[in-house]
Amino acid sequence: MTATASTSVGRTAWQTLRLPSAAQGFVHAGGDVFESTDPATGEVVAELASSTPESVDAAVGAAVRAFETSDWGSNGELRAKVLYGFAGALRENQARLAELLTREQGKTIHEAEIEIASSAKMTEYYAGLARAVYGRSALLGPEVTGVVLREPVGVVAVITPWNWPLVLLVRSLAPALAAGNATVVKPASITPAITVETLALLAAQPGLPEGILTCILGSGSVVGDALVGHDGVDMIAFTGETGTGIGVMKRAAEGLRKVALELGGKAPNVVFADAKLDKALAGAENAIFTTCGQICTAGSRLLVEDAIYDEFVERLAAQTNGLRVGDGLDPASQLGPVASAAQQEKVLSYVERGKAEGTLVAGGAALEGEPYDAGHFVSPAVFADLPAESSLIRDEIFGPVLTVQRFGDEAEAVALANDSEYGLAAGLWTQSLDRAWRVGRAIRAGTIWINTYHHFYDEAEVGGFKRSGIGRQQGIEGIHEFTETKHLNFDGKETLW
Ligand code: NAD
C-alpha cells in the first residue's frame, strides 16, 4: 500500500489500492499494471494488473467448467440465497463503497450512496425472480403435451461503462446469475477498482460455485475484444457507446453469439406552455445535469413551446449558473468533475463549436484555480439558437451541455423530438392528460417520463429504439434476455402419425 496525500479540502488521506489482491481469486489478471485516478484531484485511486489473452482464456474456461459441472443453473434456491446475501453485503458496505465510487468516478457522494442502495434493491428484485424462471405449457393434441422451458444461455460476458458502474453492472449481472448463467465481467478501465471491490462481496457469498463469477480487467480494444471473440462465450451483455456496440455485435456475429446492447442516447425533454413551470424547470436541470450529463438517458435536448420560451430559458440560465460544481466528496457539491481528462476535452471542444454556432446562455468553461486545477471540472452549459443540424444537437456529448430549441405546436414538438438517430428516453411536461398520452405514444423511445424524469423502477423494462440498443433490461424481460427457450414435446399416441 502506498500512502497518497489528500489534496482537497475535507478529504481523508487515501491509500492506493493494489488490485486484485490474493483475496480476489475470481479476477483473472497478471499482465501490465494500469492506474485508475480520481478525476477531482488526480490522485491514484488504485493500481491494477490488467488481464492478458491467457487470463481471458482462464476466466472463460473457469466459467464454462462451472456452468457445465455445478448445479447453479438448476438450483433457484441457491441462486436466490447468494443474490440476497450480496444485496445485504452491499448495504452493509454502502459507506465504504460510496466513497470509493466517488473517488474513482467523480460523482457526488449523495449520488454514489443512491447508486449503492439502488444496486442492492435491484439485486433483491432478481434474487426473488431466481426462484420464478417460468416457462409455459400447452396441450397440443389429444395426447400431445408441449412444455416450453426457460434455460440459462451459458456463459455470459458482462461489459460495463463507467458512468453508473454498479447499477449498470448489476442490471445485467443479477438477472444473468438469477437465470442460472455463469458470468465473466469486464468493467470500464476508468472504474475497475469499485467494480472489483463490489464483486468481491458477491464472490464471498457461501454456496456460489467457483467460476460462476469471474472478472477480467483492461482495455476494451484488447481484453474486451478477446472476450467478445472467445468461443466459450455464449452471450454478450454490453452497455456502452453505440459505435462500440456495433463493433461488439459484428465481432459476436463471427461466432453467432447472442447480444443484448444498451447504447447511447440523445433524449428530448419537451416542455409545453401548460406545464407546471417550476417543476419543469427543476426537471430540465435534473434531466441533463445528473451525473454531470454523463448518463445515457440525459435530457440533453430541451424543447420549449414558443409562448414560454423566453421566460423559461432566462430562468433556466440563472438556475444553471447557481449550480455548485466541486469535489464529489464535498456534500455541498451538486455536480462533480467529469470522469476523465478525455471527457473534459471532448465537452470543451463541443462548447467551442457551440459558441461559434449559437448563443451560450450559461456556463461552459473549464473551471480553474483551487480546488479545480488538479481535476476535470466544467461549469454546466446551456446553449440556445443553434441550427437543427448542429453537432451539439445531433451528437451524444455525454457531458453537462444542454441545447434548447423552440417549437410552435405539438406536431413540431414531436417532429423535433424524433429527429435523432437515438431512441433511448424522453421527457414531456404538460397538464393535459390527452396531450401526455398522444405525445407519449408518438415519441419513438424506450422510456417516456411524463411530468418527471430519471425515475427508474426495477420492475419496469428499459432499452433503446433505433441506434440506442437491442433488447430490454430490468423487469421480467430483463431476466428473459438471459434465457434460451426449449420446447419439450411429448406424444403419448401408440403410432407416430
Ligand atoms: P464505451 O463504449 O467506450 O465502453 C463501454 C465498455 O466497453 C467498456 O468496458 C470498454 O472497455 C468496453 N469496450 C470498448 N471497446 C471494446 C471492444 N472493442 N470490445 C469489447 N469491449 C469494448 O462506453 P463508455 O465511455 O464506457 O460509456 C459511455 C457510453 O455508454 C455512452 O454512449 C452512454 O450513452 C452509454 N451508456 C448506455 C446505457 C444504456 O442503458 N443504454 C447506460 C449507460 C451508458
PDB file of N, CA and C and ligand atoms in Angstrom, residues 159-163 168 171 186-189 219-221 224-225 228 238-242 244 248 262-265 296 396 398 424 468, ligand 1:
ATOM      1  N   ILE A 159     -20.194  -6.567 -20.057  1.00  0.00           N
ATOM      2  CA  ILE A 159     -19.234  -5.472 -20.315  1.00  0.00           C
ATOM      3  C   ILE A 159     -19.902  -4.158 -19.927  1.00  0.00           C
ATOM      4  N   THR A 160     -19.248  -3.408 -19.045  1.00  0.00           N
ATOM      5  CA  THR A 160     -19.921  -2.252 -18.436  1.00  0.00           C
ATOM      6  C   THR A 160     -19.202  -0.925 -18.719  1.00  0.00           C
ATOM      7  N   PRO A 161     -19.960   0.190 -18.679  1.00  0.00           N
ATOM      8  CA  PRO A 161     -19.371   1.526 -18.826  1.00  0.00           C
ATOM      9  C   PRO A 161     -19.036   2.115 -17.450  1.00  0.00           C
ATOM     10  N   TRP A 162     -18.560   3.354 -17.432  1.00  0.00           N
ATOM     11  CA  TRP A 162     -18.039   3.923 -16.192  1.00  0.00           C
ATOM     12  C   TRP A 162     -18.978   4.923 -15.522  1.00  0.00           C
ATOM     13  N   ASN A 163     -20.107   5.245 -16.147  1.00  0.00           N
ATOM     14  CA  ASN A 163     -20.885   6.372 -15.604  1.00  0.00           C
ATOM     15  C   ASN A 163     -21.722   6.007 -14.379  1.00  0.00           C
ATOM     16  N   LEU A 168     -25.270  -0.371 -13.486  1.00  0.00           N
ATOM     17  CA  LEU A 168     -25.262  -0.952 -14.837  1.00  0.00           C
ATOM     18  C   LEU A 168     -24.584  -2.316 -14.862  1.00  0.00           C
ATOM     19  N   ARG A 171     -27.461  -4.513 -13.265  1.00  0.00           N
ATOM     20  CA  ARG A 171     -28.615  -4.601 -14.167  1.00  0.00           C
ATOM     21  C   ARG A 171     -28.475  -5.761 -15.155  1.00  0.00           C
ATOM     22  N   LYS A 186     -16.330  -7.574 -17.445  1.00  0.00           N
ATOM     23  CA  LYS A 186     -15.240  -6.706 -17.905  1.00  0.00           C
ATOM     24  C   LYS A 186     -15.676  -5.265 -17.652  1.00  0.00           C
ATOM     25  N   PRO A 187     -15.145  -4.644 -16.571  1.00  0.00           N
ATOM     26  CA  PRO A 187     -15.544  -3.256 -16.285  1.00  0.00           C
ATOM     27  C   PRO A 187     -14.795  -2.256 -17.160  1.00  0.00           C
ATOM     28  N   ALA A 188     -15.301  -1.032 -17.200  1.00  0.00           N
ATOM     29  CA  ALA A 188     -14.605   0.045 -17.910  1.00  0.00           C
ATOM     30  C   ALA A 188     -13.263   0.320 -17.234  1.00  0.00           C
ATOM     31  N   SER A 189     -12.298   0.765 -18.020  1.00  0.00           N
ATOM     32  CA  SER A 189     -10.953   0.991 -17.468  1.00  0.00           C
ATOM     33  C   SER A 189     -10.918   2.157 -16.484  1.00  0.00           C
ATOM     34  N   SER A 219      -8.132  -2.941 -21.175  1.00  0.00           N
ATOM     35  CA  SER A 219      -8.726  -2.104 -22.215  1.00  0.00           C
ATOM     36  C   SER A 219      -9.813  -2.847 -22.984  1.00  0.00           C
ATOM     37  N   GLY A 220     -10.737  -2.073 -23.527  1.00  0.00           N
ATOM     38  CA  GLY A 220     -11.801  -2.669 -24.333  1.00  0.00           C
ATOM     39  C   GLY A 220     -11.265  -3.255 -25.617  1.00  0.00           C
ATOM     40  N   SER A 221     -10.343  -2.513 -26.249  1.00  0.00           N
ATOM     41  CA  SER A 221      -9.900  -2.923 -27.584  1.00  0.00           C
ATOM     42  C   SER A 221      -9.091  -4.224 -27.563  1.00  0.00           C
ATOM     43  N   GLY A 224     -11.372  -6.619 -23.883  1.00  0.00           N
ATOM     44  CA  GLY A 224     -12.803  -6.726 -24.209  1.00  0.00           C
ATOM     45  C   GLY A 224     -13.003  -7.475 -25.516  1.00  0.00           C
ATOM     46  N   ASP A 225     -12.189  -7.147 -26.490  1.00  0.00           N
ATOM     47  CA  ASP A 225     -12.311  -7.804 -27.801  1.00  0.00           C
ATOM     48  C   ASP A 225     -12.031  -9.303 -27.688  1.00  0.00           C
ATOM     49  N   VAL A 228     -15.172 -10.899 -26.219  1.00  0.00           N
ATOM     50  CA  VAL A 228     -16.321 -10.965 -27.157  1.00  0.00           C
ATOM     51  C   VAL A 228     -16.072 -12.023 -28.234  1.00  0.00           C
ATOM     52  N   PHE A 238     -23.777  -5.996 -23.301  1.00  0.00           N
ATOM     53  CA  PHE A 238     -22.882  -4.848 -23.434  1.00  0.00           C
ATOM     54  C   PHE A 238     -23.628  -3.554 -23.141  1.00  0.00           C
ATOM     55  N   THR A 239     -23.053  -2.701 -22.324  1.00  0.00           N
ATOM     56  CA  THR A 239     -23.578  -1.347 -22.121  1.00  0.00           C
ATOM     57  C   THR A 239     -22.454  -0.371 -22.432  1.00  0.00           C
ATOM     58  N   GLY A 240     -22.696   0.525 -23.367  1.00  0.00           N
ATOM     59  CA  GLY A 240     -21.662   1.478 -23.742  1.00  0.00           C
ATOM     60  C   GLY A 240     -22.091   2.282 -24.953  1.00  0.00           C
ATOM     61  N   GLU A 241     -21.116   2.850 -25.643  1.00  0.00           N
ATOM     62  CA  GLU A 241     -21.403   3.725 -26.793  1.00  0.00           C
ATOM     63  C   GLU A 241     -21.973   2.929 -27.968  1.00  0.00           C
ATOM     64  N   THR A 242     -22.755   3.615 -28.774  1.00  0.00           N
ATOM     65  CA  THR A 242     -23.349   2.967 -29.948  1.00  0.00           C
ATOM     66  C   THR A 242     -22.264   2.438 -30.887  1.00  0.00           C
ATOM     67  N   THR A 244     -19.192   1.530 -30.238  1.00  0.00           N
ATOM     68  CA  THR A 244     -18.547   0.340 -29.666  1.00  0.00           C
ATOM     69  C   THR A 244     -19.498  -0.851 -29.766  1.00  0.00           C
ATOM     70  N   VAL A 248     -18.964  -4.556 -31.269  1.00  0.00           N
ATOM     71  CA  VAL A 248     -19.159  -5.766 -30.456  1.00  0.00           C
ATOM     72  C   VAL A 248     -20.116  -6.717 -31.171  1.00  0.00           C
ATOM     73  N   GLU A 262     -27.136  -2.137 -24.751  1.00  0.00           N
ATOM     74  CA  GLU A 262     -27.705  -0.908 -24.170  1.00  0.00           C
ATOM     75  C   GLU A 262     -26.759   0.218 -24.548  1.00  0.00           C
ATOM     76  N   LEU A 263     -27.187   1.082 -25.463  1.00  0.00           N
ATOM     77  CA  LEU A 263     -26.235   2.005 -26.097  1.00  0.00           C
ATOM     78  C   LEU A 263     -26.552   3.483 -25.813  1.00  0.00           C
ATOM     79  N   GLY A 264     -26.094   4.338 -26.680  1.00  0.00           N
ATOM     80  CA  GLY A 264     -26.131   5.783 -26.427  1.00  0.00           C
ATOM     81  C   GLY A 264     -27.525   6.394 -26.559  1.00  0.00           C
ATOM     82  N   GLY A 265     -27.616   7.673 -26.196  1.00  0.00           N
ATOM     83  CA  GLY A 265     -28.889   8.372 -26.270  1.00  0.00           C
ATOM     84  C   GLY A 265     -28.701   9.862 -26.504  1.00  0.00           C
ATOM     85  N   CYS A 296     -26.789   7.943 -20.026  1.00  0.00           N
ATOM     86  CA  CYS A 296     -27.309   7.650 -21.368  1.00  0.00           C
ATOM     87  C   CYS A 296     -28.678   8.256 -21.611  1.00  0.00           C
ATOM     88  N   GLU A 396     -24.236  12.588 -29.222  1.00  0.00           N
ATOM     89  CA  GLU A 396     -24.267  12.356 -27.781  1.00  0.00           C
ATOM     90  C   GLU A 396     -22.965  12.928 -27.208  1.00  0.00           C
ATOM     91  N   PHE A 398     -22.379  13.474 -23.901  1.00  0.00           N
ATOM     92  CA  PHE A 398     -22.114  12.761 -22.653  1.00  0.00           C
ATOM     93  C   PHE A 398     -21.367  13.663 -21.671  1.00  0.00           C
ATOM     94  N   LEU A 424     -33.614   6.357 -26.858  1.00  0.00           N
ATOM     95  CA  LEU A 424     -33.495   5.676 -25.556  1.00  0.00           C
ATOM     96  C   LEU A 424     -34.563   6.153 -24.573  1.00  0.00           C
ATOM     97  N   SER A 468     -30.167   3.127 -30.183  1.00  0.00           N
ATOM     98  CA  SER A 468     -29.914   3.114 -28.739  1.00  0.00           C
ATOM     99  C   SER A 468     -29.846   1.717 -28.159  1.00  0.00           C
TER     100      SER A 468
HETATM  101  P1  NAD B   1     -17.548   2.590 -24.268  1.00  0.00           P
HETATM  102  O1  NAD B   1     -18.340   2.064 -25.416  1.00  0.00           O
HETATM  103  O2  NAD B   1     -16.333   3.360 -24.564  1.00  0.00           O
HETATM  104  O3  NAD B   1     -17.089   1.384 -23.313  1.00  0.00           O
HETATM  105  C1  NAD B   1     -18.023   0.517 -22.699  1.00  0.00           C
HETATM  106  C2  NAD B   1     -17.295  -0.760 -22.299  1.00  0.00           C
HETATM  107  O4  NAD B   1     -16.920  -1.451 -23.491  1.00  0.00           O
HETATM  108  C3  NAD B   1     -16.017  -0.559 -21.503  1.00  0.00           C
HETATM  109  O5  NAD B   1     -15.881  -1.582 -20.543  1.00  0.00           O
HETATM  110  C4  NAD B   1     -14.943  -0.691 -22.565  1.00  0.00           C
HETATM  111  O6  NAD B   1     -13.685  -1.052 -22.052  1.00  0.00           O
HETATM  112  C5  NAD B   1     -15.547  -1.781 -23.421  1.00  0.00           C
HETATM  113  N1  NAD B   1     -15.050  -1.850 -24.800  1.00  0.00           N
HETATM  114  C6  NAD B   1     -14.547  -0.854 -25.562  1.00  0.00           C
HETATM  115  N2  NAD B   1     -14.183  -1.346 -26.772  1.00  0.00           N
HETATM  116  C7  NAD B   1     -14.489  -2.661 -26.774  1.00  0.00           C
HETATM  117  C8  NAD B   1     -14.352  -3.697 -27.734  1.00  0.00           C
HETATM  118  N3  NAD B   1     -13.846  -3.486 -28.936  1.00  0.00           N
HETATM  119  N4  NAD B   1     -14.771  -4.939 -27.399  1.00  0.00           N
HETATM  120  C9  NAD B   1     -15.311  -5.182 -26.192  1.00  0.00           C
HETATM  121  N5  NAD B   1     -15.449  -4.236 -25.235  1.00  0.00           N
HETATM  122  C10 NAD B   1     -15.044  -2.983 -25.525  1.00  0.00           C
HETATM  123  O7  NAD B   1     -18.572   3.428 -23.374  1.00  0.00           O
HETATM  124  P2  NAD B   1     -18.236   4.292 -22.066  1.00  0.00           P
HETATM  125  O8  NAD B   1     -17.497   5.522 -22.494  1.00  0.00           O
HETATM  126  O9  NAD B   1     -17.654   3.431 -21.026  1.00  0.00           O
HETATM  127  O10 NAD B   1     -19.716   4.680 -21.587  1.00  0.00           O
HETATM  128  C11 NAD B   1     -20.427   5.739 -22.121  1.00  0.00           C
HETATM  129  C12 NAD B   1     -21.412   5.261 -23.171  1.00  0.00           C
HETATM  130  O11 NAD B   1     -22.265   4.258 -22.606  1.00  0.00           O
HETATM  131  C13 NAD B   1     -22.349   6.354 -23.640  1.00  0.00           C
HETATM  132  O12 NAD B   1     -22.516   6.242 -25.031  1.00  0.00           O
HETATM  133  C14 NAD B   1     -23.660   6.027 -22.931  1.00  0.00           C
HETATM  134  O13 NAD B   1     -24.823   6.517 -23.562  1.00  0.00           O
HETATM  135  C15 NAD B   1     -23.610   4.541 -22.921  1.00  0.00           C
HETATM  136  N6  NAD B   1     -24.488   4.030 -21.876  1.00  0.00           N
HETATM  137  C16 NAD B   1     -25.658   3.424 -22.237  1.00  0.00           C
HETATM  138  C17 NAD B   1     -26.545   2.995 -21.265  1.00  0.00           C
HETATM  139  C18 NAD B   1     -27.871   2.366 -21.620  1.00  0.00           C
HETATM  140  O14 NAD B   1     -28.517   1.823 -20.734  1.00  0.00           O
HETATM  141  N7  NAD B   1     -28.321   2.421 -22.858  1.00  0.00           N
HETATM  142  C19 NAD B   1     -26.215   3.159 -19.920  1.00  0.00           C
HETATM  143  C20 NAD B   1     -25.007   3.780 -19.599  1.00  0.00           C
HETATM  144  C21 NAD B   1     -24.140   4.210 -20.582  1.00  0.00           C
END
